[in-house]
């Protein structure tokens, strides 16, 4: 018989430390289950999840329609390889291309893999037109942790991993002149998050994105939007590109697409996709029937429950409430919809730990920013509780300072 008294958070955290590669600074709790915007730890304590698995659980934890779709598909066919077509994948291809107005899709297993694939498609297109393969990305960006994606990101993430793949340069975010100066015949693509997530919830200026589009059209450079964090309804539009009315050549998705199962997508227009030949790219798992069924159910829930509009309204409500606090340690509130960054005049890690003790999960990005990315179907009551907890946690942090 298992001794239930030993199944504590500490019990699991200590076991984890013995075997898991020590690359994440874990929260000191072990989560056993979730429903909607709430999760529970091994000791029965409930939390409001304002992090949503890092912007993954947009339809909440264990949405019954997503769970049912997974059950149904799991008992029929989980995996068959991409040598075969399957109904869920075909349907998801049709749905995503129609929604994004980008004609081609390739399914992946993660965000980094979506960006890797996007880079390959862009380079193949650039080479077909006689251009070089350089990818321009932006300071403060984050596109993943594989070798090519760390080459697009912060220098700190590259330390110790030399040789870093070549053909990547970075310029300041929202600085069009810097981009113009950086673009040469060697440039294959410009890769950008319309709203930077890990970088601290930084919004691109609409004019900057429009200028990038014009520049890419003029020079025949591929414009890639990374919507892995800001896509799938989070910003109050299904895709952030639609806030700005700027249409990329390629868009990457992952995170919230599968409602909790790992699935990503690269969407690309016919022009750049035409450079791809048989055998140029592949994946074993990407877009198998199980994850595609989950993604279809997730997109259905987002539509049926009007979650895109909900994200917009709740985000505006939340931002207004936070502003009304007139809290002197808050420097700025950024973001769109339920992709919210609150910048403080102190490091936010201690704040996050105080919030955890008070039953709210959030996280710190970019040192001083508190990131709030809850499920889009979170209730107003839970949003109010998050605000109350932030306030109490600020007091605690100030008291310890
Ligand atoms: C904008 C963006 N791109 C790419 C990634 C990488 O995604 P994954 O961790 O699934 O590889 C992330 C992850 O946080 C992200 O926020």
Short mmCIF file of C-alpha atoms and ligand atoms in Angstrom, two decimals:
data_model
loop_
_atom_site.label_atom_id
_atom_site.label_comp_id
_atom_site.label_asym_id
_atom_site.label_seq_id
_atom_site.Cartn_x
_atom_site.Cartn_y
_atom_site.Cartn_z
CA UNK A 1 0.00 0.00 0.00
CA UNK A 2 1.27 3.49 -0.85
CA UNK A 3 1.66 5.69 2.20
CA UNK A 4 -0.33 8.77 1.14
CA UNK A 5 1.53 10.90 3.68
CA UNK A 6 4.72 10.56 1.65
CA UNK A 7 3.17 11.87 -1.59
CA UNK A 8 4.14 15.46 -0.84
CA UNK A 9 5.44 18.19 -3.09
CA UNK A 10 8.87 17.77 -1.50
CA UNK A 11 8.85 14.02 -2.14
CA UNK A 12 8.45 14.59 -5.88
CA UNK A 13 10.77 17.57 -6.06
CA UNK A 14 13.57 15.65 -4.39
CA UNK A 15 13.13 12.67 -6.72
CA UNK A 16 13.06 15.03 -9.70
CA UNK A 17 16.37 16.57 -8.67
CA UNK A 18 18.06 13.18 -8.72
CA UNK A 19 17.40 12.51 -12.40
CA UNK A 20 16.05 15.44 -14.41
CA UNK A 21 18.68 17.51 -16.22
CA UNK A 22 19.08 20.51 -13.92
CA UNK A 23 18.11 23.06 -16.52
CA UNK A 24 14.87 24.47 -15.09
CA UNK A 25 14.57 26.36 -11.84
CA UNK A 26 11.40 24.57 -10.77
CA UNK A 27 8.68 25.93 -8.52
CA UNK A 28 8.82 23.98 -5.23
CA UNK A 29 5.46 22.27 -5.83
CA UNK A 30 4.36 19.25 -7.86
CA UNK A 31 1.10 19.71 -9.76
CA UNK A 32 -1.20 16.70 -9.98
CA UNK A 33 -4.32 17.93 -11.76
CA UNK A 34 -6.07 20.85 -13.34
CA UNK A 35 -9.50 22.02 -14.42
CA UNK A 36 -10.25 25.30 -16.19
CA UNK A 37 -8.05 28.02 -14.73
CA UNK A 38 -7.28 26.08 -11.54
CA UNK A 39 -4.63 23.46 -10.74
CA UNK A 40 -3.97 21.47 -7.59
CA UNK A 41 -0.68 20.30 -6.08
CA UNK A 42 0.15 16.93 -4.48
CA UNK A 43 -0.87 18.24 -1.06
CA UNK A 44 -4.31 19.39 -2.18
CA UNK A 45 -3.56 23.11 -2.39
CA UNK A 46 -5.39 24.88 -5.21
CA UNK A 47 -3.85 27.58 -7.41
CA UNK A 48 -5.22 29.99 -9.99
CA UNK A 49 -3.04 29.43 -13.03
CA UNK A 50 -2.10 32.80 -14.47
CA UNK A 51 0.71 31.20 -16.48
CA UNK A 52 -1.33 28.50 -18.27
CA UNK A 53 1.67 26.26 -18.91
CA UNK A 54 3.42 29.29 -20.49
CA UNK A 55 0.55 30.41 -22.73
CA UNK A 56 -0.45 26.86 -23.67
CA UNK A 57 -3.72 26.17 -21.86
CA UNK A 58 -5.73 28.87 -23.65
CA UNK A 59 -8.93 26.81 -23.33
CA UNK A 60 -8.12 25.98 -19.70
CA UNK A 61 -6.90 22.74 -18.19
CA UNK A 62 -8.59 19.53 -19.33
CA UNK A 63 -11.37 21.17 -21.32
CA UNK A 64 -13.98 18.38 -21.62
CA UNK A 65 -14.33 18.80 -25.39
CA UNK A 66 -10.57 18.52 -25.91
CA UNK A 67 -10.37 15.55 -23.50
CA UNK A 68 -13.22 13.81 -25.36
CA UNK A 69 -11.60 14.40 -28.74
CA UNK A 70 -8.34 12.90 -27.44
CA UNK A 71 -10.18 9.89 -25.97
CA UNK A 72 -12.07 9.27 -29.20
CA UNK A 73 -9.01 9.62 -31.42
CA UNK A 74 -6.77 7.60 -29.07
CA UNK A 75 -9.08 4.62 -29.34
CA UNK A 76 -9.15 4.88 -33.15
CA UNK A 77 -5.67 5.82 -34.40
CA UNK A 78 -2.91 7.69 -32.62
CA UNK A 79 -0.03 7.58 -35.04
CA UNK A 80 0.53 6.48 -38.61
CA UNK A 81 3.56 8.56 -39.89
CA UNK A 82 3.47 11.23 -42.55
CA UNK A 83 3.73 8.61 -45.29
CA UNK A 84 -0.06 8.50 -44.90
CA UNK A 85 -2.72 11.16 -44.79
CA UNK A 86 -5.26 11.00 -42.00
CA UNK A 87 -8.62 12.72 -41.61
CA UNK A 88 -7.69 14.84 -38.53
CA UNK A 89 -4.53 16.16 -40.21
CA UNK A 90 -6.32 17.01 -43.46
CA UNK A 91 -9.07 18.80 -41.54
CA UNK A 92 -6.58 20.72 -39.45
CA UNK A 93 -4.62 21.72 -42.58
CA UNK A 94 -7.81 23.06 -44.13
CA UNK A 95 -8.84 24.87 -40.96
CA UNK A 96 -5.49 26.56 -40.29
CA UNK A 97 -4.85 27.62 -43.87
CA UNK A 98 -8.36 29.11 -44.10
CA UNK A 99 -7.99 30.94 -40.78
CA UNK A 100 -4.50 32.27 -41.45
CA UNK A 101 -4.92 32.96 -45.18
CA UNK A 102 -1.56 31.23 -45.74
CA UNK A 103 -1.89 28.41 -48.21
CA UNK A 104 0.52 25.71 -46.97
CA UNK A 105 1.05 24.04 -43.63
CA UNK A 106 3.60 21.71 -42.05
CA UNK A 107 3.03 20.25 -38.59
CA UNK A 108 5.71 20.09 -35.90
CA UNK A 109 6.05 19.00 -32.28
CA UNK A 110 7.18 22.24 -30.64
CA UNK A 111 7.74 25.92 -31.08
CA UNK A 112 11.46 25.67 -31.73
CA UNK A 113 10.81 23.05 -34.40
CA UNK A 114 8.30 25.38 -36.08
CA UNK A 115 10.89 28.16 -36.19
CA UNK A 116 13.60 25.78 -37.45
CA UNK A 117 11.30 24.69 -40.27
CA UNK A 118 10.38 28.30 -41.07
CA UNK A 119 14.08 29.16 -41.37
CA UNK A 120 14.61 26.22 -43.73
CA UNK A 121 11.68 27.19 -45.96
CA UNK A 122 12.85 30.83 -46.05
CA UNK A 123 16.42 29.86 -46.91
CA UNK A 124 15.32 27.46 -49.62
CA UNK A 125 13.20 30.21 -51.17
CA UNK A 126 16.00 32.76 -50.87
CA UNK A 127 18.47 30.42 -52.53
CA UNK A 128 16.01 29.82 -55.36
CA UNK A 129 16.00 33.56 -56.06
CA UNK A 130 19.76 33.97 -55.76
CA UNK A 131 19.82 35.57 -52.30
CA UNK A 132 21.95 34.51 -49.35
CA UNK A 133 20.66 32.75 -46.24
CA UNK A 134 21.01 35.32 -43.46
CA UNK A 135 18.17 35.59 -40.98
CA UNK A 136 17.60 38.92 -39.23
CA UNK A 137 15.98 38.74 -35.78
CA UNK A 138 15.59 41.23 -32.93
CA UNK A 139 17.07 42.09 -29.57
CA UNK A 140 14.83 40.71 -26.82
CA UNK A 141 13.44 37.99 -29.06
CA UNK A 142 13.00 34.35 -28.12
CA UNK A 143 12.38 31.65 -30.70
CA UNK A 144 13.45 28.46 -28.91
CA UNK A 145 16.38 26.47 -27.59
CA UNK A 146 17.63 24.43 -30.55
CA UNK A 147 20.91 25.44 -32.19
CA UNK A 148 19.40 27.58 -34.95
CA UNK A 149 16.84 29.16 -32.67
CA UNK A 150 19.42 30.13 -30.04
CA UNK A 151 21.38 31.72 -32.87
CA UNK A 152 18.40 34.08 -33.33
CA UNK A 153 18.17 34.96 -29.63
CA UNK A 154 19.98 36.33 -26.61
CA UNK A 155 23.78 36.03 -26.43
CA UNK A 156 23.44 34.60 -22.92
CA UNK A 157 21.58 31.56 -24.26
CA UNK A 158 24.42 30.92 -26.74
CA UNK A 159 27.19 30.85 -24.12
CA UNK A 160 28.95 27.49 -23.98
CA UNK A 161 27.33 26.14 -27.14
CA UNK A 162 29.86 27.18 -29.77
CA UNK A 163 30.04 26.87 -32.66
CA UNK A 164 26.75 28.73 -33.05
CA UNK A 165 25.27 28.29 -36.55
CA UNK A 166 26.21 31.15 -38.85
CA UNK A 167 23.92 33.32 -40.93
CA UNK A 168 22.05 35.06 -38.10
CA UNK A 169 22.17 38.72 -37.14
CA UNK A 170 20.19 40.73 -34.63
CA UNK A 171 19.08 44.35 -34.65
CA UNK A 172 17.16 46.50 -32.14
CA UNK A 173 13.41 45.86 -31.90
CA UNK A 174 11.18 48.55 -33.42
CA UNK A 175 14.18 50.22 -35.12
CA UNK A 176 13.35 50.27 -38.82
CA UNK A 177 16.48 52.13 -39.83
CA UNK A 178 18.60 49.40 -38.24
CA UNK A 179 16.73 46.76 -40.25
CA UNK A 180 17.08 48.73 -43.48
CA UNK A 181 20.81 49.04 -42.89
CA UNK A 182 21.12 45.32 -42.13
CA UNK A 183 19.29 44.04 -45.22
CA UNK A 184 21.62 43.07 -48.08
CA UNK A 185 21.59 40.51 -50.89
CA UNK A 186 22.62 38.01 -48.22
CA UNK A 187 19.32 38.43 -46.33
CA UNK A 188 16.86 35.56 -46.64
CA UNK A 189 14.31 36.52 -43.99
CA UNK A 190 13.27 38.79 -41.17
CA UNK A 191 11.99 36.85 -38.16
CA UNK A 192 9.89 38.68 -35.56
CA UNK A 193 7.43 38.13 -32.71
CA UNK A 194 4.69 40.75 -33.24
CA UNK A 195 4.55 40.83 -29.43
CA UNK A 196 7.73 39.59 -27.74
CA UNK A 197 6.88 37.12 -24.98
CA UNK A 198 10.00 36.01 -23.12
CA UNK A 199 11.57 39.40 -23.81
CA UNK A 200 9.07 41.03 -21.44
CA UNK A 201 5.81 41.46 -23.42
CA UNK A 202 7.06 44.10 -25.84
CA UNK A 203 4.71 45.14 -28.63
CA UNK A 204 5.98 45.90 -32.11
CA UNK A 205 4.91 49.34 -33.37
CA UNK A 206 2.23 48.90 -36.06
CA UNK A 207 4.16 51.23 -38.36
CA UNK A 208 7.34 49.21 -37.81
CA UNK A 209 5.60 45.99 -38.91
CA UNK A 210 4.07 47.75 -41.92
CA UNK A 211 7.51 49.07 -42.87
CA UNK A 212 8.98 45.57 -42.55
CA UNK A 213 6.28 44.28 -44.90
CA UNK A 214 7.05 46.95 -47.50
CA UNK A 215 10.79 46.36 -47.20
CA UNK A 216 10.36 42.59 -47.60
CA UNK A 217 8.13 43.13 -50.66
CA UNK A 218 10.66 45.50 -52.20
CA UNK A 219 13.67 43.26 -51.59
CA UNK A 220 11.91 39.87 -51.94
CA UNK A 221 12.93 38.98 -48.38
CA UNK A 222 10.72 36.51 -46.48
CA UNK A 223 8.80 37.98 -43.53
CA UNK A 224 8.30 35.44 -40.73
CA UNK A 225 5.97 36.11 -37.80
CA UNK A 226 6.58 33.94 -34.76
CA UNK A 227 3.10 33.66 -33.20
CA UNK A 228 4.00 30.72 -30.99
CA UNK A 229 3.19 32.68 -27.84
CA UNK A 230 0.92 35.45 -29.09
CA UNK A 231 -1.20 33.33 -31.46
CA UNK A 232 -4.39 31.27 -30.99
CA UNK A 233 -6.58 34.01 -29.56
CA UNK A 234 -4.36 35.21 -26.74
CA UNK A 235 -4.10 38.83 -27.87
CA UNK A 236 -7.80 39.35 -28.61
CA UNK A 237 -7.37 38.33 -32.26
CA UNK A 238 -6.91 34.76 -33.40
CA UNK A 239 -3.48 35.79 -34.70
CA UNK A 240 -1.61 38.91 -33.60
CA UNK A 241 -0.89 39.71 -37.27
CA UNK A 242 -4.56 40.66 -37.57
CA UNK A 243 -4.20 43.38 -34.93
CA UNK A 244 -1.72 45.10 -37.23
CA UNK A 245 -3.21 44.13 -40.58
CA UNK A 246 0.24 42.93 -41.67
CA UNK A 247 0.37 39.62 -43.48
CA UNK A 248 3.61 37.62 -43.15
CA UNK A 249 4.94 35.13 -45.71
CA UNK A 250 5.40 32.53 -42.98
CA UNK A 251 3.81 32.23 -39.54
CA UNK A 252 4.88 29.81 -36.82
CA UNK A 253 2.52 28.35 -34.22
CA UNK A 254 2.78 25.88 -31.32
CA UNK A 255 1.95 26.27 -27.59
CA UNK A 256 -1.85 26.80 -27.41
CA UNK A 257 -2.62 25.10 -30.73
CA UNK A 258 -3.13 21.66 -29.20
CA UNK A 259 -4.95 22.64 -26.01
CA UNK A 260 -2.13 20.98 -24.01
CA UNK A 261 -0.79 18.33 -26.38
CA UNK A 262 2.48 19.08 -28.19
CA UNK A 263 1.72 20.25 -31.72
CA UNK A 264 3.03 23.15 -33.74
CA UNK A 265 2.59 24.40 -37.27
CA UNK A 266 4.43 26.35 -39.94
CA UNK A 267 2.07 28.20 -42.25
CA UNK A 268 3.51 29.67 -45.42
CA UNK A 269 2.25 31.30 -48.57
CA UNK A 270 2.35 29.60 -51.94
CA UNK A 271 5.21 31.77 -53.18
CA UNK A 272 7.80 30.73 -50.58
CA UNK A 273 6.42 27.19 -50.19
CA UNK A 274 6.98 26.58 -53.88
CA UNK A 275 10.73 26.37 -53.19
CA UNK A 276 10.27 23.19 -51.15
CA UNK A 277 10.76 19.86 -52.94
CA UNK A 278 10.13 16.26 -51.92
CA UNK A 279 12.51 15.24 -49.16
CA UNK A 280 13.48 18.79 -48.13
CA UNK A 281 11.96 18.48 -44.68
CA UNK A 282 10.25 15.89 -42.50
CA UNK A 283 9.13 14.70 -39.10
CA UNK A 284 8.02 11.40 -37.60
CA UNK A 285 5.47 12.59 -35.06
CA UNK A 286 4.55 16.04 -36.39
CA UNK A 287 0.81 16.33 -36.95
CA UNK A 288 -0.16 12.79 -36.06
CA UNK A 289 -3.90 12.04 -35.84
CA UNK A 290 -3.97 12.29 -32.04
CA UNK A 291 -2.55 15.80 -31.76
CA UNK A 292 -4.49 17.04 -34.80
CA UNK A 293 -7.75 15.84 -33.24
CA UNK A 294 -6.84 17.74 -30.07
CA UNK A 295 -5.97 20.86 -32.07
CA UNK A 296 -9.26 20.73 -34.01
CA UNK A 297 -11.21 20.42 -30.76
CA UNK A 298 -9.22 23.33 -29.28
CA UNK A 299 -9.99 25.58 -32.26
CA UNK A 300 -13.67 24.58 -32.02
CA UNK A 301 -13.77 25.53 -28.33
CA UNK A 302 -12.12 28.87 -29.05
CA UNK A 303 -14.81 29.60 -31.63
CA UNK A 304 -17.82 28.20 -29.75
CA UNK A 305 -16.93 29.94 -26.49
CA UNK A 306 -16.03 33.20 -28.19
CA UNK A 307 -12.65 33.12 -26.48
CA UNK A 308 -10.93 35.55 -28.83
CA UNK A 309 -13.39 38.30 -27.90
CA UNK A 310 -13.25 37.19 -24.24
CA UNK A 311 -9.46 37.58 -24.24
CA UNK A 312 -9.82 41.11 -25.57
CA UNK A 313 -12.44 42.18 -23.04
CA UNK A 314 -10.81 40.50 -20.06
CA UNK A 315 -7.40 41.90 -20.99
CA UNK A 316 -8.77 45.43 -21.18
CA UNK A 317 -10.62 44.96 -17.86
CA UNK A 318 -7.50 43.60 -16.17
CA UNK A 319 -5.25 46.38 -17.49
CA UNK A 320 -7.72 49.04 -16.34
CA UNK A 321 -7.96 47.51 -12.86
CA UNK A 322 -4.17 47.33 -12.51
CA UNK A 323 -3.81 50.96 -13.64
CA UNK A 324 -6.44 52.04 -11.12
CA UNK A 325 -4.29 50.64 -8.30
CA UNK A 326 -1.88 53.55 -8.81
CA UNK A 327 0.80 51.31 -7.37
CA UNK A 328 4.04 53.28 -7.31
CA UNK A 329 6.28 50.25 -7.97
CA UNK A 330 4.56 49.56 -11.32
CA UNK A 331 6.54 51.13 -14.15
CA UNK A 332 4.40 50.04 -17.12
CA UNK A 333 1.63 47.66 -18.14
CA UNK A 334 2.07 46.17 -21.61
CA UNK A 335 0.48 43.70 -23.96
CA UNK A 336 -2.74 42.91 -25.76
CA UNK A 337 -5.68 40.81 -24.63
CA UNK A 338 -4.58 38.26 -22.04
CA UNK A 339 -0.91 38.54 -22.92
CA UNK A 340 0.01 40.95 -20.18
CA UNK A 341 3.34 42.18 -18.85
CA UNK A 342 3.53 44.31 -15.72
CA UNK A 343 6.91 45.96 -15.35
CA UNK A 344 8.00 46.79 -11.80
CA UNK A 345 10.86 48.85 -10.43
CA UNK A 346 12.22 45.69 -8.79
CA UNK A 347 13.04 42.11 -9.84
CA UNK A 348 9.84 40.10 -10.07
CA UNK A 349 11.10 36.62 -9.09
CA UNK A 350 10.47 37.22 -5.35
CA UNK A 351 7.02 38.59 -6.24
CA UNK A 352 6.23 35.41 -8.15
CA UNK A 353 7.28 33.26 -5.18
CA UNK A 354 5.06 35.28 -2.81
CA UNK A 355 2.17 34.91 -5.25
CA UNK A 356 2.72 31.15 -5.37
CA UNK A 357 2.44 30.95 -1.58
CA UNK A 358 -0.86 32.85 -1.88
CA UNK A 359 -2.19 30.46 -4.51
CA UNK A 360 -1.49 32.16 -7.84
CA UNK A 361 0.92 30.83 -10.47
CA UNK A 362 2.60 33.47 -12.65
CA UNK A 363 6.13 34.04 -13.81
CA UNK A 364 8.89 36.58 -14.15
CA UNK A 365 10.37 37.47 -17.52
CA UNK A 366 13.12 39.86 -18.41
CA UNK A 367 14.03 40.51 -14.72
CA UNK A 368 11.43 43.12 -13.79
CA UNK A 369 8.35 41.94 -15.65
CA UNK A 370 5.49 39.90 -14.22
CA UNK A 371 3.91 37.86 -17.00
CA UNK A 372 0.18 37.17 -16.79
CA UNK A 373 -1.06 34.76 -19.50
CA UNK A 374 -4.01 32.88 -17.97
CA UNK A 375 -6.48 30.62 -19.80
CA UNK A 376 -8.75 32.75 -22.01
CA UNK A 377 -11.84 31.32 -20.30
CA UNK A 378 -10.70 32.36 -16.82
CA UNK A 379 -13.52 33.98 -14.81
CA UNK A 380 -13.57 37.64 -13.79
CA UNK A 381 -13.59 36.44 -10.16
CA UNK A 382 -10.31 34.62 -10.69
CA UNK A 383 -8.85 37.63 -12.48
CA UNK A 384 -9.83 39.80 -9.52
CA UNK A 385 -8.20 37.28 -7.15
CA UNK A 386 -5.00 37.51 -9.20
CA UNK A 387 -5.02 41.30 -8.80
CA UNK A 388 -5.66 41.01 -5.03
CA UNK A 389 -2.78 38.55 -4.70
CA UNK A 390 -0.43 40.75 -6.76
CA UNK A 391 -1.17 43.63 -4.39
CA UNK A 392 -0.59 41.55 -1.26
CA UNK A 393 2.59 40.08 -2.75
CA UNK A 394 3.91 43.58 -3.57
CA UNK A 395 3.47 44.50 0.10
CA UNK A 396 5.38 41.41 1.20
CA UNK A 397 8.22 42.08 -1.25
CA UNK A 398 8.44 45.72 -0.15
CA UNK A 399 8.48 44.62 3.50
CA UNK A 400 11.44 42.28 2.83
CA UNK A 401 13.38 44.88 0.79
C1 LIG B 1 7.70 33.24 -29.38
C2 LIG B 1 8.25 31.88 -29.08
N1 LIG B 1 8.83 31.19 -30.07
C3 LIG B 1 9.33 29.95 -29.87
C4 LIG B 1 9.27 29.36 -28.62
C5 LIG B 1 9.83 27.98 -28.41
O1 LIG B 1 8.79 27.09 -28.22
P1 LIG B 1 9.10 25.64 -27.60
O2 LIG B 1 9.48 25.84 -26.17
O3 LIG B 1 7.79 24.90 -27.76
O4 LIG B 1 10.18 25.04 -28.41
C6 LIG B 1 8.68 30.06 -27.56
C7 LIG B 1 8.62 29.45 -26.22
O5 LIG B 1 8.44 30.11 -25.22
C8 LIG B 1 8.16 31.35 -27.79
O6 LIG B 1 7.58 32.05 -26.82
#
